Coordinates of C-alpha atoms and ligand atoms in Angstrom, one line a residue:
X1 CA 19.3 34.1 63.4
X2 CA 16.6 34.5 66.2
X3 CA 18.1 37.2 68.6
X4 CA 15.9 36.0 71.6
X5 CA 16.5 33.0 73.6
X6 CA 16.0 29.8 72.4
X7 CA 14.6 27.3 74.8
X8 CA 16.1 23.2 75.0
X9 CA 13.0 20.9 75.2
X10 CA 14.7 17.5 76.0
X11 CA 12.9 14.8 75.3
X12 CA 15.7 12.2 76.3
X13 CA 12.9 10.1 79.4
X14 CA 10.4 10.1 76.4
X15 CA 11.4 10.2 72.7
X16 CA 14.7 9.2 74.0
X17 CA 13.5 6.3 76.2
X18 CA 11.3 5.1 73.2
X19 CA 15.0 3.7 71.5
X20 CA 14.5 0.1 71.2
X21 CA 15.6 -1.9 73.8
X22 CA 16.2 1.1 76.3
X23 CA 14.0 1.2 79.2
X24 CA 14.9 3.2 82.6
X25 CA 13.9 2.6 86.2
X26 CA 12.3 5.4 87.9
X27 CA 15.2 6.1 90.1
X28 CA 17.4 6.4 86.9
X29 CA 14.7 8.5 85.5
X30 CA 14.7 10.6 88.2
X31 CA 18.4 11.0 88.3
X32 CA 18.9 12.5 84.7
X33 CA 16.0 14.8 85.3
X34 CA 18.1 16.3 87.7
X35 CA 21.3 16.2 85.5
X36 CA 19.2 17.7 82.7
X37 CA 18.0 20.5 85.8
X38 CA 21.6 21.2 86.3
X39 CA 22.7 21.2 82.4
X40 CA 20.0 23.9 81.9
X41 CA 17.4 23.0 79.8
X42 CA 14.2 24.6 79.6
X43 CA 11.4 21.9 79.5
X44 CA 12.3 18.3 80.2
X45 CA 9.6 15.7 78.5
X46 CA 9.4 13.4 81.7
X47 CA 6.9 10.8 79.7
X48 CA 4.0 9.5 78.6
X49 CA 1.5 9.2 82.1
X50 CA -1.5 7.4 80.3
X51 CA 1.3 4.5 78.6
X52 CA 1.5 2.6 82.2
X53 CA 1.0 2.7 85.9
X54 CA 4.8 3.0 85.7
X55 CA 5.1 5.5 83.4
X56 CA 2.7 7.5 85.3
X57 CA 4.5 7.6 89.1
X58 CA 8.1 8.2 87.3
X59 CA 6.0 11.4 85.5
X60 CA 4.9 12.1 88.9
X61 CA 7.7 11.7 91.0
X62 CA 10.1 14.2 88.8
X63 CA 7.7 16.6 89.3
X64 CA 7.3 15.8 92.8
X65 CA 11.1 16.3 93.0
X66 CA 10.4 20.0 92.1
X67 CA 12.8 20.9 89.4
X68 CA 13.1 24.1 88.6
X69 CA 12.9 23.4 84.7
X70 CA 9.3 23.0 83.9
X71 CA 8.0 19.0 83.8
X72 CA 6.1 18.1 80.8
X73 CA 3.7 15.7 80.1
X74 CA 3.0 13.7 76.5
X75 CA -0.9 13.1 75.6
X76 CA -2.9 12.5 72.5
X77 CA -6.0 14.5 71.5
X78 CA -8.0 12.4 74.2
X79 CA -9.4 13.2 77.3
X80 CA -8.3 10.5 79.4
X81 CA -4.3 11.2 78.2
X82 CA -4.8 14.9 79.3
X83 CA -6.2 14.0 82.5
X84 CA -3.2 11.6 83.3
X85 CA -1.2 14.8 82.8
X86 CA -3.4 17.3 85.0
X87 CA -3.0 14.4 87.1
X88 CA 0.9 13.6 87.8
X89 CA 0.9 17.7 87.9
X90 CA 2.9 18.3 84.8
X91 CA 3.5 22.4 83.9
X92 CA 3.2 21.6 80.5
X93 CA 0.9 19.2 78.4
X94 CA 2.4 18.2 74.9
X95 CA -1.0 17.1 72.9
X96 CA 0.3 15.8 69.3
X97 CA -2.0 14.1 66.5
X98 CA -1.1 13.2 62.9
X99 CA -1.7 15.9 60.2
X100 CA -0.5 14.0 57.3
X101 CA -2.4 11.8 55.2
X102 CA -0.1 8.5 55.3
X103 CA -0.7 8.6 58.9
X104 CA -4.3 10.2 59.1
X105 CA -5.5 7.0 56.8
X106 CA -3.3 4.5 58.4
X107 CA -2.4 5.5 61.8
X108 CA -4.9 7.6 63.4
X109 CA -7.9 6.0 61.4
X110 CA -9.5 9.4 60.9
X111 CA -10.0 12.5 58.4
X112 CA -8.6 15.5 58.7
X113 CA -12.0 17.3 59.9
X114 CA -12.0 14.8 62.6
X115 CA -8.1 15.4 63.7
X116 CA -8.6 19.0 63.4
X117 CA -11.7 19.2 65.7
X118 CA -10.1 16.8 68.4
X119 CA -7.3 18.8 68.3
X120 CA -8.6 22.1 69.2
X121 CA -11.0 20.1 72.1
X122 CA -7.8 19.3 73.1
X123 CA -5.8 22.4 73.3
X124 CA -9.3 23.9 74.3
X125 CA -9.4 21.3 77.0
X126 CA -5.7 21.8 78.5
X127 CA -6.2 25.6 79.0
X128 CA -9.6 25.3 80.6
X129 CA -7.5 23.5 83.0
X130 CA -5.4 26.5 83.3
X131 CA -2.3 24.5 82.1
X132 CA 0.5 25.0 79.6
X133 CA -0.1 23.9 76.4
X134 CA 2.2 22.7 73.5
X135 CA 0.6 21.0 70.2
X136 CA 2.8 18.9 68.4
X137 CA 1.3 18.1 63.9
X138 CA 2.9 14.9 64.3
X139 CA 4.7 14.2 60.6
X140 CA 4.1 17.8 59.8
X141 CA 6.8 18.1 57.3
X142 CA 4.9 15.5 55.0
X143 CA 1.7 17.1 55.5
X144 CA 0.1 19.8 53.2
X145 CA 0.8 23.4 53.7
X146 CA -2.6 24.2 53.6
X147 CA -4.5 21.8 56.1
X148 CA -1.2 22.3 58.5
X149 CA -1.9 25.8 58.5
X150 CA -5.3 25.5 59.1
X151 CA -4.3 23.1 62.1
X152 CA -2.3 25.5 63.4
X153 CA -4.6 28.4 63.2
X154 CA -6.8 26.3 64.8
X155 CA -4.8 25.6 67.9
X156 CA -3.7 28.7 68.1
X157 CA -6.9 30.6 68.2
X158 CA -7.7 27.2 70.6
X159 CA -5.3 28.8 72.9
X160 CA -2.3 26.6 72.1
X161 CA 0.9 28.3 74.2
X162 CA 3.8 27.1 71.1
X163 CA 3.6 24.9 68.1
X164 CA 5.5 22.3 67.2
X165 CA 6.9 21.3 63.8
X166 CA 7.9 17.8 64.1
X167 CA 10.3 16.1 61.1
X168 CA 8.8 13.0 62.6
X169 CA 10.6 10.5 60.2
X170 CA 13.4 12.7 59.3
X171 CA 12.8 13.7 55.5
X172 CA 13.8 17.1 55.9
X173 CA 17.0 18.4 53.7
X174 CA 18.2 21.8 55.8
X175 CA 17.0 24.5 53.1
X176 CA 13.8 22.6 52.7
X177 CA 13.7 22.8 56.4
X178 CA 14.3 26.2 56.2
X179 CA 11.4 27.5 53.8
X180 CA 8.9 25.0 55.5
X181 CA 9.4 26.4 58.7
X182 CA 9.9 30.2 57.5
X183 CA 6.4 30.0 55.7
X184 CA 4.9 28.9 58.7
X185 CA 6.4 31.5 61.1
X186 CA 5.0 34.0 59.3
X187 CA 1.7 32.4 59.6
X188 CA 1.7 31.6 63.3
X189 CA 2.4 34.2 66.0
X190 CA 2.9 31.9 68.9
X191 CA 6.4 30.9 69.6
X192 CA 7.4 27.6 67.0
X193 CA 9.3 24.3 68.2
X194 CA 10.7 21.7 66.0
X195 CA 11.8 18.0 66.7
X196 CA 13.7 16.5 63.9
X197 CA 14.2 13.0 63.3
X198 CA 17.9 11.3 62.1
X199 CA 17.0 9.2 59.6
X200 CA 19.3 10.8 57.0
X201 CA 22.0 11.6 59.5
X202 CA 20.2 15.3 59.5
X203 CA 18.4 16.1 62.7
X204 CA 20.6 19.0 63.8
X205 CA 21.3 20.8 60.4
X206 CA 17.5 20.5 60.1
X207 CA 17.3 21.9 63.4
X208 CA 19.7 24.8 63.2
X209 CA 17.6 25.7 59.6
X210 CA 14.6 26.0 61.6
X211 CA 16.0 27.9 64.1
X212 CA 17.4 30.7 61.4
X213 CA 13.9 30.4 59.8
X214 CA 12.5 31.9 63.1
X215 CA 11.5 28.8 65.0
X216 CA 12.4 29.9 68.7
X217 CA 12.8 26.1 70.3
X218 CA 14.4 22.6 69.5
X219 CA 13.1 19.3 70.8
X220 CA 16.4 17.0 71.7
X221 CA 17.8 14.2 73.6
X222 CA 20.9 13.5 75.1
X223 CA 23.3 11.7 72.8
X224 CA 20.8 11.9 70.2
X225 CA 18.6 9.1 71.0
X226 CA 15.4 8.0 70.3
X227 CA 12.5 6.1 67.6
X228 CA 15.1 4.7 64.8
X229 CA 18.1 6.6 64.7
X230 CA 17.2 9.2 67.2
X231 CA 16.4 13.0 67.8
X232 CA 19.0 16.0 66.9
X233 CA 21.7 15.5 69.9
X234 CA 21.4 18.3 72.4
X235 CA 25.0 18.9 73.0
X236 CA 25.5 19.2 68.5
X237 CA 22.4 21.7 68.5
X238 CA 23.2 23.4 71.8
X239 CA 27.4 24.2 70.2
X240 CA 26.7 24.6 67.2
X241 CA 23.9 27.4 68.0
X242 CA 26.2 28.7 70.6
X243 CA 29.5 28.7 69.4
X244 CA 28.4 29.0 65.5
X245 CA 25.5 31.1 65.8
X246 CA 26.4 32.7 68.5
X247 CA 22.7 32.2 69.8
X248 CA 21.8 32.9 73.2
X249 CA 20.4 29.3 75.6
X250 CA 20.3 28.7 78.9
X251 CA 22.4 25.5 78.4
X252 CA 25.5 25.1 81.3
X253 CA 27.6 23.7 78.1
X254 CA 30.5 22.5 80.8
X255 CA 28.1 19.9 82.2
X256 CA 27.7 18.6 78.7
X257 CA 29.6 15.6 78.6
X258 CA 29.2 14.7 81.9
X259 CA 25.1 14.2 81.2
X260 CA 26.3 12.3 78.1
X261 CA 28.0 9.9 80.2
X262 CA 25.5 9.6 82.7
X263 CA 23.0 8.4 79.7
X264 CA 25.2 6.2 78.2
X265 CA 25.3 4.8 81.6
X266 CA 21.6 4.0 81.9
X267 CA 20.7 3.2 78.5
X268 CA 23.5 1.3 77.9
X269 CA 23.5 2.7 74.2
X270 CA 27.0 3.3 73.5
X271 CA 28.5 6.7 71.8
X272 CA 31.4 6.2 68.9
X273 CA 34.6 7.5 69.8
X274 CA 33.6 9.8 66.4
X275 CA 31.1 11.6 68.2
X276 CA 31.1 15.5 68.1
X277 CA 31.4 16.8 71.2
X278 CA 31.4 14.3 73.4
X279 CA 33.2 11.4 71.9
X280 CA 36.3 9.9 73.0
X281 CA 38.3 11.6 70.2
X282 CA 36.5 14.9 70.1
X283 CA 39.1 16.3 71.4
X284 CA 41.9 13.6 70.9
X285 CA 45.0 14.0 68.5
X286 CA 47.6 11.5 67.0
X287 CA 49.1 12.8 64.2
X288 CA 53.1 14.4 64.5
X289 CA 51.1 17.4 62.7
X290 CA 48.2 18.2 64.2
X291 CA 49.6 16.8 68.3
X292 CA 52.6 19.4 67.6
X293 CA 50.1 22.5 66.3
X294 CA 48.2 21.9 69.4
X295 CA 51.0 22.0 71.9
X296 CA 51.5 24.7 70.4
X297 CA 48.3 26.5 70.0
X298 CA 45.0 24.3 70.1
X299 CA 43.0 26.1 67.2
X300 CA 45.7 25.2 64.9
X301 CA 43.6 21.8 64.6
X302 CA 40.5 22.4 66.8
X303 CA 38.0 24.9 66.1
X304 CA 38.4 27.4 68.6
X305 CA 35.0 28.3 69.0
X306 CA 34.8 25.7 70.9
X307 CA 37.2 24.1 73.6
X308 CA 36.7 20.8 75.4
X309 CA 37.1 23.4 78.6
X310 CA 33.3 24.7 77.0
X311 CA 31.9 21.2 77.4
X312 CA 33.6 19.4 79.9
X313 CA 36.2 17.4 77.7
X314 CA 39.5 17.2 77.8
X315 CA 42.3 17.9 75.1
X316 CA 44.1 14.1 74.2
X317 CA 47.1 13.7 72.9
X318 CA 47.3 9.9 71.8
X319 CA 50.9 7.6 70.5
X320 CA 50.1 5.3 68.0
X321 CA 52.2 5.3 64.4
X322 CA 51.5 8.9 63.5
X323 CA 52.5 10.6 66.7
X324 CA 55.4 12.7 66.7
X325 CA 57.9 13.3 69.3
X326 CA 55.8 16.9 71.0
X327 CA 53.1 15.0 71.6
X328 CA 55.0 11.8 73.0
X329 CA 57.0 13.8 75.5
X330 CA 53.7 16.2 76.5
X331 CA 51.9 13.0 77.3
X332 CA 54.6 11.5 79.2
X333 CA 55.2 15.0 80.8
X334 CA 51.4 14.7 82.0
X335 CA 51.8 11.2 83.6
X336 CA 54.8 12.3 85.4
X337 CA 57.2 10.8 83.6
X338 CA 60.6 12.7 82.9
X339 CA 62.8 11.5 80.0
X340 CA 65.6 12.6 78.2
X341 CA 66.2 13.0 74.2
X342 CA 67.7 9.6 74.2
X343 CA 65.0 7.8 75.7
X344 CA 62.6 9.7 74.0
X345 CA 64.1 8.4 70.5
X346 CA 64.4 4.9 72.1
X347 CA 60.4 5.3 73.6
X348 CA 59.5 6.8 69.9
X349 CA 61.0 3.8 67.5
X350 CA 59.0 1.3 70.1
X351 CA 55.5 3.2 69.9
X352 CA 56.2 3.2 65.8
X353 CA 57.0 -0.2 66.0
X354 CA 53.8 -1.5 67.7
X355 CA 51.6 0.9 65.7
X356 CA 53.3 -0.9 62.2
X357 CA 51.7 -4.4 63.3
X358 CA 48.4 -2.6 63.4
X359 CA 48.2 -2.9 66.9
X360 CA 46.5 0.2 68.9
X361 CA 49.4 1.7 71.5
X362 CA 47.0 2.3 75.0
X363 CA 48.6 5.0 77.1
X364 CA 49.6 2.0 79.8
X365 CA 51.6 0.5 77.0
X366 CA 52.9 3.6 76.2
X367 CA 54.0 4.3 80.0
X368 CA 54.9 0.8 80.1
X369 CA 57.2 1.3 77.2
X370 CA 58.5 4.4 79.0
X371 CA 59.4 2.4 82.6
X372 CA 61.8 -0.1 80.3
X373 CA 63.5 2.5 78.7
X374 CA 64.3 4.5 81.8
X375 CA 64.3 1.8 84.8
X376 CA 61.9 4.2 86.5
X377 CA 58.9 1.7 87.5
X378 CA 55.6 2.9 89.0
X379 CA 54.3 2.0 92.5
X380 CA 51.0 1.4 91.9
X381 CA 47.8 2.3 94.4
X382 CA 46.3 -1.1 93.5
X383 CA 47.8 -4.5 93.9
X384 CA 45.4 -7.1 92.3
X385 CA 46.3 -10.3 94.8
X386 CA 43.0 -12.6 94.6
X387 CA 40.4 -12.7 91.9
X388 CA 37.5 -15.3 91.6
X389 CA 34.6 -15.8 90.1
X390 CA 31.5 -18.4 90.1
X391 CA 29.4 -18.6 86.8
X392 CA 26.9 -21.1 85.7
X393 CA 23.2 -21.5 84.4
X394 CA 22.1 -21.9 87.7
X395 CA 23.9 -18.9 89.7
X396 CA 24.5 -15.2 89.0
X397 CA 27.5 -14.5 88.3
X398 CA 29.6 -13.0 91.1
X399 CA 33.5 -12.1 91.8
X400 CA 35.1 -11.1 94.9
X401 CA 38.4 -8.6 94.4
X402 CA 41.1 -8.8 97.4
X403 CA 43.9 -6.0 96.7
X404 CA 46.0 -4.1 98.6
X405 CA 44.8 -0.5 98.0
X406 CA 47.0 2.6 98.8
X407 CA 48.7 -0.1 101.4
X408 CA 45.3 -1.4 102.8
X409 CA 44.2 -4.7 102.0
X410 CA 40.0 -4.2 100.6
X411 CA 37.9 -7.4 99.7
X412 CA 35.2 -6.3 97.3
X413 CA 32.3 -8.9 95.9
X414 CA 29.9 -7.9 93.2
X415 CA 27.3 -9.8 90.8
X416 CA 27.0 -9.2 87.1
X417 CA 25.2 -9.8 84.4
X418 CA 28.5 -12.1 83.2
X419 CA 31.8 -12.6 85.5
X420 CA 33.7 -10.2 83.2
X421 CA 30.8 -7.7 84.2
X422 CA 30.8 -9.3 88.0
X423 CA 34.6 -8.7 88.1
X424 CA 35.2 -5.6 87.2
X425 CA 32.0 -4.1 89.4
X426 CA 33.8 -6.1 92.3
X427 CA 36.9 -3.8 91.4
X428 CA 34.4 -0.9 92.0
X429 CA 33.9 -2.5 95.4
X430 CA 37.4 -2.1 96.5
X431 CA 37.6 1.3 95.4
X432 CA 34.6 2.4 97.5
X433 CA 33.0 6.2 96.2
X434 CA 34.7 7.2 93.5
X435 CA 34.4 9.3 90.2
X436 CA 36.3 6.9 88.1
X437 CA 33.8 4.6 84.9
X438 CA 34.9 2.2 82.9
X439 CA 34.4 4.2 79.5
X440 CA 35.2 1.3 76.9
X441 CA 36.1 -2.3 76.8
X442 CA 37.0 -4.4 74.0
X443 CA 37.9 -8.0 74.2
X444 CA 39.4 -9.5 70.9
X445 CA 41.3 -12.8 70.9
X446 CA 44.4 -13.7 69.5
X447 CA 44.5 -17.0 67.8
X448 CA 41.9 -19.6 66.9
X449 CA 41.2 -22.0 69.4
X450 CA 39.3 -22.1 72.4
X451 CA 42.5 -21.6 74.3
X452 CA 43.2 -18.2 72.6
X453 CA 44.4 -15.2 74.7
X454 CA 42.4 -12.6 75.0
X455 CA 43.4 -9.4 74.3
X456 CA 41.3 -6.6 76.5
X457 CA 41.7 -2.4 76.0
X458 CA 40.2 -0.9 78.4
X459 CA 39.5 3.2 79.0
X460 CA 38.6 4.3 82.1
X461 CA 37.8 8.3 82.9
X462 CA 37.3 10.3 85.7
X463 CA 34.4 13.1 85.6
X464 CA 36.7 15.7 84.3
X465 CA 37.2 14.0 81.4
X466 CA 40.8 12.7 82.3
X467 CA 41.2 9.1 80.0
X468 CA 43.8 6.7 80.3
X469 CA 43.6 3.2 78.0
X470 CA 45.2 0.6 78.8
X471 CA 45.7 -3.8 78.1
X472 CA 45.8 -7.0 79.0
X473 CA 46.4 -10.0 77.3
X474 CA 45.7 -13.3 78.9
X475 CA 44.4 -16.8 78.5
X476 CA 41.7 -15.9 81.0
X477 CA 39.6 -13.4 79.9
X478 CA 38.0 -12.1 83.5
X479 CA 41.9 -11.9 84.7
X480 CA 42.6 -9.9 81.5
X481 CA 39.7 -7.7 82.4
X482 CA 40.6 -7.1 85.9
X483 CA 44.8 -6.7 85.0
X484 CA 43.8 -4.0 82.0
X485 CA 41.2 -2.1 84.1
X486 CA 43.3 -2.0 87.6
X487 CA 46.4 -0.8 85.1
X488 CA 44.3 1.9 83.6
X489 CA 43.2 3.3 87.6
X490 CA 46.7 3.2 88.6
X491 CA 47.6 5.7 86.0
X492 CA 44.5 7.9 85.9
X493 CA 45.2 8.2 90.1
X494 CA 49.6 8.7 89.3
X495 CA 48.8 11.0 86.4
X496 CA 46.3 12.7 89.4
X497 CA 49.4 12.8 92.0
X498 CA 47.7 10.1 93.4
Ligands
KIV501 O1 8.4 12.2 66.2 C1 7.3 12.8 66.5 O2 6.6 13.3 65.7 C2 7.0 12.8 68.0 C3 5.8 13.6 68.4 C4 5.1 13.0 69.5 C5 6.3 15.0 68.6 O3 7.8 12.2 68.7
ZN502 ZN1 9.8 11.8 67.8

């Protein structure tokens, strides 16, 4: 394993934002530079300045915002793309051309004398402009030893300030990875980047391999998006270096989940609950086994290594059918709620019971559950009193909220993209600044008809990770919405003391 540092290149506003049906504003743009400032990476790809006027002045104004993590720009081997670099003021130019033939003869229209000359102008080019330069051998890894070599002694001697090795559609196994990369480093002196494709589900094995091969810096996004099925996913390459590897980054791993969320956010892509890291259940545990061996000590069934404390999660304990008794009572315990041995069995055969018919226990139902056994009923902060909503082909949808909030009445009125959307941003209203998102929804119905209930989970969480899940099941599916989402804040703010 590389002893030095080795450097994040996120390329989550250009890779990322080439994921199909993602596109950011500027203003969003601008705001996960910053978050990507404060998580620590070393070089965030801000875009692509010759691809639109757009493009160009969301380039310009991260740099303008005067990060201290180095702005890049992306180019091809062509004058005019460099310039629209030199121009928004980028510290680093990213010049990339095909190497390999599939893309040579079909892409790029040219031969490999002609690729290699234009990309040495280019490099050539970028330094006479006294600027950082990185060159990227777009599809490298299906590109002949030989000519990429020769490429890369090209660019190298052309002045090029790091190489980069890109697995552009993801072909790499990790021990090819490994040797590929290994034969190169001891080719190349200047420092070696890769950015590795997920076709196969591989982009951060392939990225660690390259890493113990001697590459010193990985291209990746936020929640691993990007062309197809993404990049290698900063936070799995950043943990699994760190806490495997024990490699040294400059990565602030605690704000890890909190710039996943923020991306999620914006690109509306969202992540499974499977996700490593930063997925709901990451850190979540059901079974009697496992809930009890983490009450008792956490890397009895986590890895240790690596705590949700190192990345901004929290440790879940969640009822359903396999949870025990520890873990019922610790998560009662958390919310506040005291019961005795009795109730405990009595709370217990109920969870079981609802987790038999299939049916997913929320932590509201669970509290719920909890109030009937012990007559000891919450007073909520927020009492729903009016919702309505106007919808149509001719209006935008739009819902005004009127609740009593911590004794207050608040009237809040929002648009949406639907009235379950206008709803529950009016419910946002009423709660003025707060950290509290709305981190899944799931409507299913019950029954056939058009008449059917609808049956909404909601999960809301608070930036330090704090989740609570709760339901709603009612013939009006914006009511439902609003009920399940307004339960879910009242226990997230009683399980905060209020
Ligand atoms: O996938 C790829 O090869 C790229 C290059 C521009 C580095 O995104
Ligand atoms: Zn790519």
């Amino acid at each position: 394993m590389n002893r030095e540092i080795i450097t994040f290149f996120d390329t989550t506003l250009r890779d990322g934002e080439q994921t199909p049906n993602v596109s950011l504003t500027d203003e969003q743009k601008l705001i996960i530079a910053k978050a990507l400032e404060k998580l620590g990476v070393d070089v965030i790809e801000a875009g692509f300045p010759i691809s639109s006027k757009g493009e160009f002045s969301a380039v310009k104004s991260i740099v303008d915002a005067d990060l201290r993590t180095t702005t890049c720009g992306l180019a091809r081997v062509v004058k005019p793309d460099i310039d629209a670099c030199l121009d928004a003021g980028v510290g680093l130019i990213h010049v990339f051309a095909s190497t390999s033939d599939v893309q040579l003869k079909y892409s790029m229209k040219k031969t490999r004398q002609e690729v290699y000359d234009l990309s040495v102008d280019a490099v050539e080019y970028v330094k006479d402009h006294g600027t950082k330069c990185l060159f990227s051998a777009m599809d490298a890894t299906r590109t002949e030893m030989e000519f990429l070599l020769h490429v890369c002694r090209g660019v190298e001697s052309a002045g090029a300030d790091i190489i980069n090795i890109p697995d552009t559609v993801g072909i790499m196994a990790p021990s090819r990875m490994y040797n590929f990369v290994k034969e190169i480093r001891e080719f190349v002196k200047v420092p070696i980047d890769v950015h590795c494709h997920n076709d196969f589900g591989l982009a951060v094995a392939n990225s660690l391999s390259a890493i113990e091969a001697g590459a010193n810096q990985v291209q990746v996004t936020i929640n691993g998006i990007g062309e197809r099925a993404g990049n290698a996913d900063l936070a799995q390459t950043a943990m699994s270096l760190s806490s495997i590897f024990g490699a040294k980054l400059n990565i602030n791993t605690q704000y890890l989940l909190e710039t996943s969320r923020l991306v999620e956010r914006f690109t509306r892509i969202n992540i499974p609950s499977t996700m490593p890291i930063v997925g709901e259940n990451a850190f979540s545990h059901e079974s009697g086994i496992h809930s009890r061996g983490v009450i008792e000590r956490a890397d009895t069934f986590e890895p240790g290594i690596m705590t949700p404390e190192m990345v901004g999660q929290r440790r879940r304990l969640v009822a359903g059918k396999h949870a025990g008794k520890h873990a019922v009572r610790q998560m009662l315990k958390d919310a506040h709620i005291d019961v005795d041995e009795e109730e405990l069995t009595r709370i217990m055969g109920r969870v079981k019971e609802i987790g038999d018919k299939g049916r997913r226990v929320t932590d509201v139902d669970l509290y719920a559950i909890a109030e009937a056994v012990t007559n000891e009923v919450l007073k909520p902060a927020i009492l729903l009193e009016e919702l309505s909503v106007m919808t149509g082909n001719r209006v935008t949808p739009t819902a005004t909220v009127k609740a009593v909030v911590e004794g207050k009445t608040k009237i809040g009125a929002r648009v949406g993209v639907g009235p379950v959307d206008a709803a529950i941003n009016a419910v946002h209203d009423i709660l003025g600044a707060t950290d509290v998102h709305l981190r899944t929804f799931r409507i299913d119905s019950i029954s056939g008809g058009t008449d059917a209930l609808a049956d909404v989970v909601i999960g809301v969480e608070d930036s330090r990770g704090n989740l609570v899940t709760a339901r709603a099941a009612r013939g009006d599916i914006v009511i439902a919405s609003v009920e399940a989402m307004i339960s879910a804040i009242n226990r997230l703010k009683a399980r905060d003391g209020g």
